[in-house]
Each structure stands twice: as structure tokens, then as C-alpha cells.
mmCIF file of C-alpha atoms and ligand atoms in Angstrom:
data_model
loop_
_atom_site.group_PDB
_atom_site.id
_atom_site.type_symbol
_atom_site.label_atom_id
_atom_site.label_comp_id
_atom_site.label_asym_id
_atom_site.label_seq_id
_atom_site.Cartn_x
_atom_site.Cartn_y
_atom_site.Cartn_z
ATOM 1 C CA MET R 1 -103.241 20.190 -15.729
ATOM 2 C CA GLU R 2 -106.577 18.437 -15.838
ATOM 3 C CA ILE R 3 -106.821 15.675 -18.422
ATOM 4 C CA ASP R 4 -109.921 17.237 -19.971
ATOM 5 C CA ARG R 5 -108.063 20.492 -20.461
ATOM 6 C CA LEU R 6 -105.091 18.683 -22.017
ATOM 7 C CA ILE R 7 -107.351 16.848 -24.457
ATOM 8 C CA GLU R 8 -109.349 19.963 -25.307
ATOM 9 C CA GLY R 9 -106.118 21.876 -25.884
ATOM 10 C CA CYS R 10 -104.830 19.131 -28.193
ATOM 11 C CA ARG R 11 -108.151 19.061 -30.077
ATOM 12 C CA VAL R 12 -107.892 22.779 -30.744
ATOM 13 C CA ALA R 13 -104.189 22.470 -31.650
ATOM 14 C CA VAL R 14 -104.661 19.760 -34.296
ATOM 15 C CA GLY R 15 -107.176 21.994 -36.049
ATOM 16 C CA GLY R 16 -104.681 24.834 -36.411
ATOM 17 C CA ASP R 17 -101.185 25.667 -37.639
ATOM 18 C CA ASP R 18 -98.059 24.292 -35.946
ATOM 19 C CA ALA R 19 -100.091 21.547 -34.295
ATOM 20 C CA GLU R 20 -97.048 19.550 -33.158
ATOM 21 C CA LYS R 21 -95.464 22.587 -31.529
ATOM 22 C CA HIS R 22 -98.621 23.491 -29.632
ATOM 23 C CA VAL R 23 -99.279 19.907 -28.559
ATOM 24 C CA ARG R 24 -95.697 19.676 -27.336
ATOM 25 C CA GLU R 25 -96.216 22.790 -25.215
ATOM 26 C CA LEU R 26 -99.403 21.323 -23.744
ATOM 27 C CA VAL R 27 -97.769 17.977 -22.955
ATOM 28 C CA ALA R 28 -94.742 19.745 -21.443
ATOM 29 C CA GLU R 29 -97.082 21.761 -19.228
ATOM 30 C CA ALA R 30 -98.943 18.601 -18.186
ATOM 31 C CA VAL R 31 -95.834 16.578 -17.256
ATOM 32 C CA ALA R 32 -94.305 19.573 -15.475
ATOM 33 C CA ASP R 33 -96.909 19.082 -12.739
ATOM 34 C CA ARG R 34 -96.429 15.363 -12.198
ATOM 35 C CA PRO R 35 -98.310 15.074 -8.888
ATOM 36 C CA ALA R 36 -101.415 16.518 -10.562
ATOM 37 C CA LEU R 37 -101.134 14.119 -13.485
ATOM 38 C CA ILE R 38 -100.569 11.106 -11.242
ATOM 39 C CA ALA R 39 -103.591 12.134 -9.162
ATOM 40 C CA ALA R 40 -105.730 12.624 -12.281
ATOM 41 C CA LEU R 41 -104.861 9.316 -13.933
ATOM 42 C CA ALA R 42 -105.772 6.074 -12.198
ATOM 43 C CA GLU R 43 -102.862 3.933 -11.031
ATOM 44 C CA PRO R 44 -102.696 1.224 -13.725
ATOM 45 C CA ALA R 45 -103.393 -2.314 -12.572
ATOM 46 C CA HIS R 46 -101.343 -3.647 -15.474
ATOM 47 C CA ALA R 47 -98.770 -2.514 -17.995
ATOM 48 C CA GLY R 48 -100.399 -1.381 -21.216
ATOM 49 C CA LEU R 49 -102.129 1.593 -22.704
ATOM 50 C CA VAL R 50 -105.309 3.418 -21.797
ATOM 51 C CA ILE R 51 -107.125 5.422 -24.455
ATOM 52 C CA LEU R 52 -107.843 8.909 -23.118
ATOM 53 C CA HIS R 53 -109.062 10.233 -26.475
ATOM 54 C CA ARG R 54 -109.443 8.710 -29.934
ATOM 55 C CA ALA R 55 -110.499 10.565 -33.075
ATOM 56 C CA PRO R 56 -109.432 10.487 -36.757
ATOM 57 C CA ASP R 57 -107.040 13.411 -36.229
ATOM 58 C CA LEU R 58 -105.929 12.892 -32.615
ATOM 59 C CA THR R 59 -105.180 10.065 -30.187
ATOM 60 C CA VAL R 60 -104.133 10.587 -26.574
ATOM 61 C CA LEU R 61 -102.831 7.505 -24.764
ATOM 62 C CA ASP R 62 -101.700 6.894 -21.204
ATOM 63 C CA PHE R 63 -98.831 4.382 -21.444
ATOM 64 C CA ALA R 64 -97.550 2.197 -18.623
ATOM 65 C CA TRP R 65 -94.353 0.346 -19.556
ATOM 66 C CA ALA R 66 -93.680 -2.748 -17.434
ATOM 67 C CA PRO R 67 -90.423 -2.814 -15.422
ATOM 68 C CA TRP R 68 -87.436 -3.639 -17.675
ATOM 69 C CA MET R 69 -89.744 -3.963 -20.687
ATOM 70 C CA CYS R 70 -88.261 -3.818 -24.215
ATOM 71 C CA PHE R 71 -90.553 -2.896 -27.069
ATOM 72 C CA LYS R 72 -89.863 -3.768 -30.727
ATOM 73 C CA PRO R 73 -88.904 -1.177 -33.384
ATOM 74 C CA HIS R 74 -91.934 0.327 -35.099
ATOM 75 C CA ASP R 75 -93.067 3.432 -36.932
ATOM 76 C CA HIS R 76 -96.284 5.444 -36.480
ATOM 77 C CA ARG R 77 -97.084 7.048 -39.896
ATOM 78 C CA MET R 78 -98.149 10.173 -37.996
ATOM 79 C CA TRP R 79 -96.349 12.680 -35.779
ATOM 80 C CA SER R 80 -96.385 12.144 -32.063
ATOM 81 C CA VAL R 81 -95.424 13.839 -28.815
ATOM 82 C CA VAL R 82 -94.208 11.822 -25.819
ATOM 83 C CA GLY R 83 -94.112 13.210 -22.270
ATOM 84 C CA ILE R 84 -92.849 11.139 -19.333
ATOM 85 C CA TYR R 85 -94.466 11.676 -15.944
ATOM 86 C CA SER R 86 -93.004 8.791 -13.948
ATOM 87 C CA GLY R 87 -89.939 6.618 -14.457
ATOM 88 C CA ARG R 88 -87.774 6.615 -17.582
ATOM 89 C CA GLU R 89 -88.176 5.722 -21.260
ATOM 90 C CA ASP R 90 -85.059 4.959 -23.338
ATOM 91 C CA ASN R 91 -85.656 5.396 -27.041
ATOM 92 C CA VAL R 92 -83.464 3.954 -29.802
ATOM 93 C CA PHE R 93 -84.016 5.615 -33.177
ATOM 94 C CA TRP R 94 -83.509 3.581 -36.344
ATOM 95 C CA ARG R 95 -83.016 4.350 -40.023
ATOM 96 C CA ARG R 96 -83.824 2.196 -43.000
ATOM 97 C CA THR R 97 -81.031 0.386 -44.866
ATOM 98 C CA ALA R 98 -81.345 -1.499 -48.173
ATOM 99 C CA THR R 99 -82.513 -4.644 -46.398
ATOM 100 C CA ALA R 100 -83.467 -3.801 -42.815
ATOM 101 C CA ILE R 101 -82.806 -0.985 -40.324
ATOM 102 C CA GLU R 102 -79.802 0.187 -38.323
ATOM 103 C CA ALA R 103 -79.586 2.101 -35.060
ATOM 104 C CA ALA R 104 -79.116 5.807 -35.729
ATOM 105 C CA GLY R 105 -79.368 7.430 -32.306
ATOM 106 C CA ALA R 106 -80.807 7.253 -28.834
ATOM 107 C CA ARG R 107 -82.503 9.470 -26.325
ATOM 108 C CA SER R 108 -83.268 8.749 -22.703
ATOM 109 C CA LEU R 109 -86.341 10.556 -21.390
ATOM 110 C CA GLY R 110 -86.936 11.058 -17.676
ATOM 111 C CA ALA R 111 -89.925 12.371 -15.762
ATOM 112 C CA GLY R 112 -90.900 15.846 -16.935
ATOM 113 C CA GLU R 113 -89.196 15.486 -20.330
ATOM 114 C CA VAL R 114 -90.943 15.696 -23.683
ATOM 115 C CA THR R 115 -89.965 14.793 -27.219
ATOM 116 C CA THR R 116 -91.591 15.087 -30.648
ATOM 117 C CA LEU R 117 -91.336 12.221 -33.144
ATOM 118 C CA GLY R 118 -91.762 12.928 -36.854
ATOM 119 C CA ARG R 119 -94.210 10.886 -38.891
ATOM 120 C CA ASP R 120 -91.548 8.598 -40.403
ATOM 121 C CA ILE R 121 -89.527 8.022 -37.229
ATOM 122 C CA ILE R 122 -88.743 4.405 -36.367
ATOM 123 C CA HIS R 123 -88.123 3.798 -32.684
ATOM 124 C CA SER R 124 -87.906 1.062 -30.069
ATOM 125 C CA VAL R 125 -88.444 1.631 -26.373
ATOM 126 C CA VAL R 126 -86.873 0.257 -23.222
ATOM 127 C CA ASN R 127 -88.021 0.868 -19.682
ATOM 128 C CA PRO R 128 -84.598 0.709 -17.977
ATOM 129 C CA ILE R 129 -85.853 0.646 -14.391
ATOM 130 C CA GLY R 130 -87.544 -1.862 -12.093
ATOM 131 C CA LYS R 131 -90.877 -0.072 -11.806
ATOM 132 C CA LEU R 132 -93.578 1.119 -14.170
ATOM 133 C CA THR R 133 -92.731 4.006 -16.464
ATOM 134 C CA ARG R 134 -95.739 6.170 -17.240
ATOM 135 C CA ALA R 135 -96.037 8.483 -20.221
ATOM 136 C CA ILE R 136 -98.578 10.515 -22.143
ATOM 137 C CA HIS R 137 -98.353 9.816 -25.904
ATOM 138 C CA VAL R 138 -100.234 12.131 -28.267
ATOM 139 C CA TYR R 139 -100.566 11.197 -31.954
ATOM 140 C CA GLY R 140 -101.615 13.450 -34.827
ATOM 141 C CA GLY R 141 -104.100 10.894 -36.163
ATOM 142 C CA ASP R 142 -105.955 7.749 -35.172
ATOM 143 C CA PHE R 143 -103.208 5.617 -33.622
ATOM 144 C CA PHE R 144 -105.254 2.447 -34.218
ATOM 145 C CA ALA R 145 -106.013 3.226 -37.874
ATOM 146 C CA PRO R 146 -102.948 4.928 -39.420
ATOM 147 C CA PRO R 147 -103.382 6.548 -42.858
ATOM 148 C CA THR R 148 -100.922 4.042 -44.350
ATOM 149 C CA PRO R 149 -100.211 0.620 -42.870
ATOM 150 C CA ARG R 150 -97.688 0.799 -40.047
ATOM 151 C CA SER R 151 -94.527 -1.351 -39.915
ATOM 152 C CA GLU R 152 -92.680 -3.073 -37.133
ATOM 153 C CA TRP R 153 -89.316 -4.820 -37.244
ATOM 154 C CA ASP R 154 -88.369 -8.167 -35.770
ATOM 155 C CA PRO R 155 -86.247 -7.260 -32.724
ATOM 156 C CA GLU R 156 -83.735 -10.021 -33.466
ATOM 157 C CA THR R 157 -83.411 -10.046 -37.275
ATOM 158 C CA LEU R 158 -84.552 -6.432 -37.847
ATOM 159 C CA ALA R 159 -86.677 -7.659 -40.767
ATOM 160 C CA GLU R 160 -89.659 -5.430 -41.592
ATOM 161 C CA ARG R 161 -93.158 -6.812 -41.193
ATOM 162 C CA PRO R 162 -96.668 -5.368 -40.877
ATOM 163 C CA TRP R 163 -97.544 -3.867 -37.477
ATOM 164 C CA ASP R 164 -99.355 -6.406 -35.342
ATOM 165 C CA MET R 165 -101.561 -4.868 -32.643
ATOM 166 C CA GLU R 166 -102.382 -8.266 -31.142
ATOM 167 C CA ASP R 167 -98.671 -9.048 -30.790
ATOM 168 C CA THR R 168 -98.281 -5.642 -29.137
ATOM 169 C CA ARG R 169 -100.990 -6.460 -26.582
ATOM 170 C CA ARG R 170 -99.330 -9.837 -25.957
ATOM 171 C CA LEU R 171 -95.917 -8.194 -25.388
ATOM 172 C CA PHE R 172 -97.394 -5.901 -22.756
ATOM 173 C CA ALA R 173 -99.200 -8.799 -21.058
ATOM 174 C CA GLU R 174 -96.055 -10.962 -21.012
ATOM 175 C CA ALA R 175 -93.910 -8.131 -19.674
ATOM 176 C CA ASP R 176 -96.512 -7.529 -16.985
ATOM 177 C CA VAL R 177 -96.509 -11.196 -15.911
ATOM 178 C CA ARG R 178 -92.680 -11.292 -15.872
ATOM 179 C CA ALA R 179 -92.559 -8.168 -13.702
ATOM 180 C CA ARG R 180 -95.086 -9.615 -11.221
ATOM 181 C CA ARG R 181 -93.152 -12.890 -11.014
ATOM 182 C CA SER R 182 -89.915 -11.072 -10.254
ATOM 183 C CA GLU R 183 -91.674 -9.193 -7.423
ATOM 184 C CA GLN R 184 -92.605 -12.448 -5.669
HETATM 185 FE FE1 FE2 E 1 -93.996 4.331 -30.750
#
């Protein structure tokens, strides 16, 4: 599927009923034809995220997780749909306790697989393989300006703290450097 068609389809979907369901179908269709998606999206020079579309009601991101990268628990405050088109993304799902969070489940997503995350889901992500994992993430809102402030949790103590986008960029950059070093 062409990226423009995916984005246009998502734009129409978020304006109608059952937006998550329709977006999921579109993402599933896109990641079903992985060669087309890989050809349409530039090979990333670095781990990180590329904004394909950003609006108040819809964000479409192209994620590249560095090899072996672990990403801290966080929530989104909006629904999202994740579709993997290269590699693997292991998700741990967390639930709140009186003082922190505890692991509640896990799901490993491989190329061609899609999942929907509800607006209050807390998850952390691991790329369990030694190459980039690439995924389309669609959010039912502006990912960079959530309607209520997003949280993240310290990966060691599991203490809640405000989401820190700069720390997120730093984590991707560090993971990228580590992966390049291990290649040498
Ligand atoms: Fe997330």
C-alpha cells in the first residue's frame, strides 16, 4: 500500500465510527505487503521515529527500534495501532498498583502482525533481535501533544514520572550508538 493511501485512509477513519477498527484494517493491509512498505519508506540511517503525518486527531509514525533496544514503560493517553513490517517487537503490558506498576502480560509481534492498544495501556518495548525492527505506529491524536499529560515509569524502580520526550530521543540515540559499536 502506498504511504499516501494509508495516511488518507487513516484520516478518513478517524473522522468516522469505529476508527480504531478501520485503522487496524488499514495497517494490517499495509504490513501484509512488506516489500512494498520497505520500498516506500526510506531505509533509516538511525534508530528513531519519522513523522509521516501529524494532526490533532491523528499521528502516523515510522519507528525504527535499534538492535536489542529496551524502551521504558509509558502510556499514550490515546488509542494506537502498531503494525510490524520488519523484525520483531516484544511488548510487556503493565497495570497500575497502589505505588507503582506490575507486569500484567506480554505479546511478541513479528513482521506482518498488528495490535491495537487502548488509550490507558501502559507498555514497554524490547527489540529482541540484532537488527533494526521497523513498525508503523498510528495514534488517535497528536502523539506529541496528548490531551492529558503522558506518564512514563522508571525502568528500574517502576516509579511514575512525567513523560520526557528529550529522554526518549536520548534513549534512541544511545541505543543507536551501542548498536553501531557492537557492529565494529
Ligand atoms: Fe508506546
